[in-house]
């Protein structure tokens, strides 16, 4: 698989895995930002929602650019095989952490939450509607993207090991795109999805399922992934995964 | 029952009796060893087994998860015994470093005259006070 496609897939997968969490935690924010902008028609509502999500994804991409740039020297210093393992590790750990913290089994990253909360509050205050609907929607989205969130931290961890600022931005932009289905459903008023996300037992089951998926990324034998790999990819894996 | 077990093995808050700690530790140890035996299979993770003596990523992740459960259980026991958070942190940090070293291929010959042997025994000595406190301290109630 092309490295860029791999990064995009990893980020998108992390975003999709966060669907229930996002709908439960951010469904209200999504609907609230739309309500604040008071769209006068369905078409305007869609444009405002699109701008809000664009702002949020832009925030993610910016954060991904920063952490990717910070992680790049470390990854460049490592050889290709070790870097590959680290990225595989990071993906597995991030996915397991996202899953198990969603299930309430592992603590969420509350220290980072506390550190970033003042920044998010400051940005949120600037998003008071005084610049017109569309800029307000975009700024609201930018502020929303800065909100403390354990899922975002998990994705940023993967972005950090992508090896470049562009790679980090790709992972985070894809992560943002992966969160879109759940959040659009929540914005559109599918309260049931947010309600599902808020139900303890369902959150626990979904979280454990995500955790198991994360674990399987390092436990499924590569020989079993042949069906989803093109011949060239199998050859690449053989080169990276030298037989003992 | 499910809530009780989840609290016992995954919550860092609360307290637990010596009997619960011992039974819980036995369960965690059995699951940890069983899981490591299953997951430390080279056919499942060729990338890590490029060096055969290094454990697989899956085995290390499983061991880390087991360590978290043991830390949660011990935090409650140490709280019950009246100890501060520092001793729990020392236990978790020493055990974490031991697991990281094992995952990176160190500590595999604990009696060989090498630097990592010294580090291994030093880390083991660092986590011993917390384990002894868990075993010896009487229940608060």
Coordinates of C-alpha atoms in Angstrom, one line a residue, chain B residues 29-80:
Chain B
X29 CA -1.1 -13.6 37.0
X30 CA -2.9 -16.6 35.5
X31 CA -4.5 -14.5 32.7
X32 CA -1.2 -12.7 32.1
X33 CA 0.9 -15.9 31.8
X34 CA -1.8 -17.7 29.8
X35 CA -2.2 -14.7 27.4
X36 CA 1.6 -14.3 27.0
X37 CA 1.9 -18.0 26.1
X38 CA -0.8 -17.7 23.5
X39 CA 0.2 -14.4 22.0
X40 CA 3.9 -14.9 22.1
X41 CA 3.7 -17.0 19.0
X42 CA 6.0 -16.0 16.1
X43 CA 3.5 -17.1 13.4
X44 CA 1.2 -14.3 14.6
X45 CA 3.7 -11.5 14.4
X46 CA 6.6 -11.8 12.1
X47 CA 7.6 -8.2 12.3
X48 CA 8.6 -8.3 16.0
X49 CA 10.1 -11.8 15.6
X50 CA 12.7 -10.6 13.2
X51 CA 14.8 -11.1 16.4
X52 CA 13.4 -14.4 17.7
X53 CA 14.2 -13.7 21.4
X54 CA 12.1 -10.6 21.5
X55 CA 8.5 -11.1 22.5
X56 CA 5.7 -10.3 20.1
X57 CA 3.9 -6.9 20.2
X58 CA 0.7 -8.7 21.1
X59 CA 2.4 -10.4 24.1
X60 CA 3.8 -7.1 25.3
X61 CA 0.5 -5.3 24.9
X62 CA -1.3 -8.1 26.8
X63 CA 1.3 -7.9 29.6
X64 CA 0.9 -4.1 29.7
X65 CA -2.9 -4.5 30.1
X66 CA -2.3 -7.0 32.9
X67 CA 0.0 -4.6 34.5
X68 CA -2.7 -1.9 34.5
X69 CA -5.1 -4.3 36.1
X70 CA -2.5 -5.2 38.8
X71 CA -1.8 -1.5 39.4
X72 CA -5.5 -0.7 39.8
X73 CA -5.9 -3.6 42.2
X74 CA -2.8 -2.7 44.2
X75 CA -3.7 1.0 44.3
X76 CA -6.9 0.1 46.1
X77 CA -5.1 -2.3 48.5
X78 CA -2.4 0.3 49.3
X79 CA -5.1 2.9 49.8
X80 CA -6.9 0.5 52.2

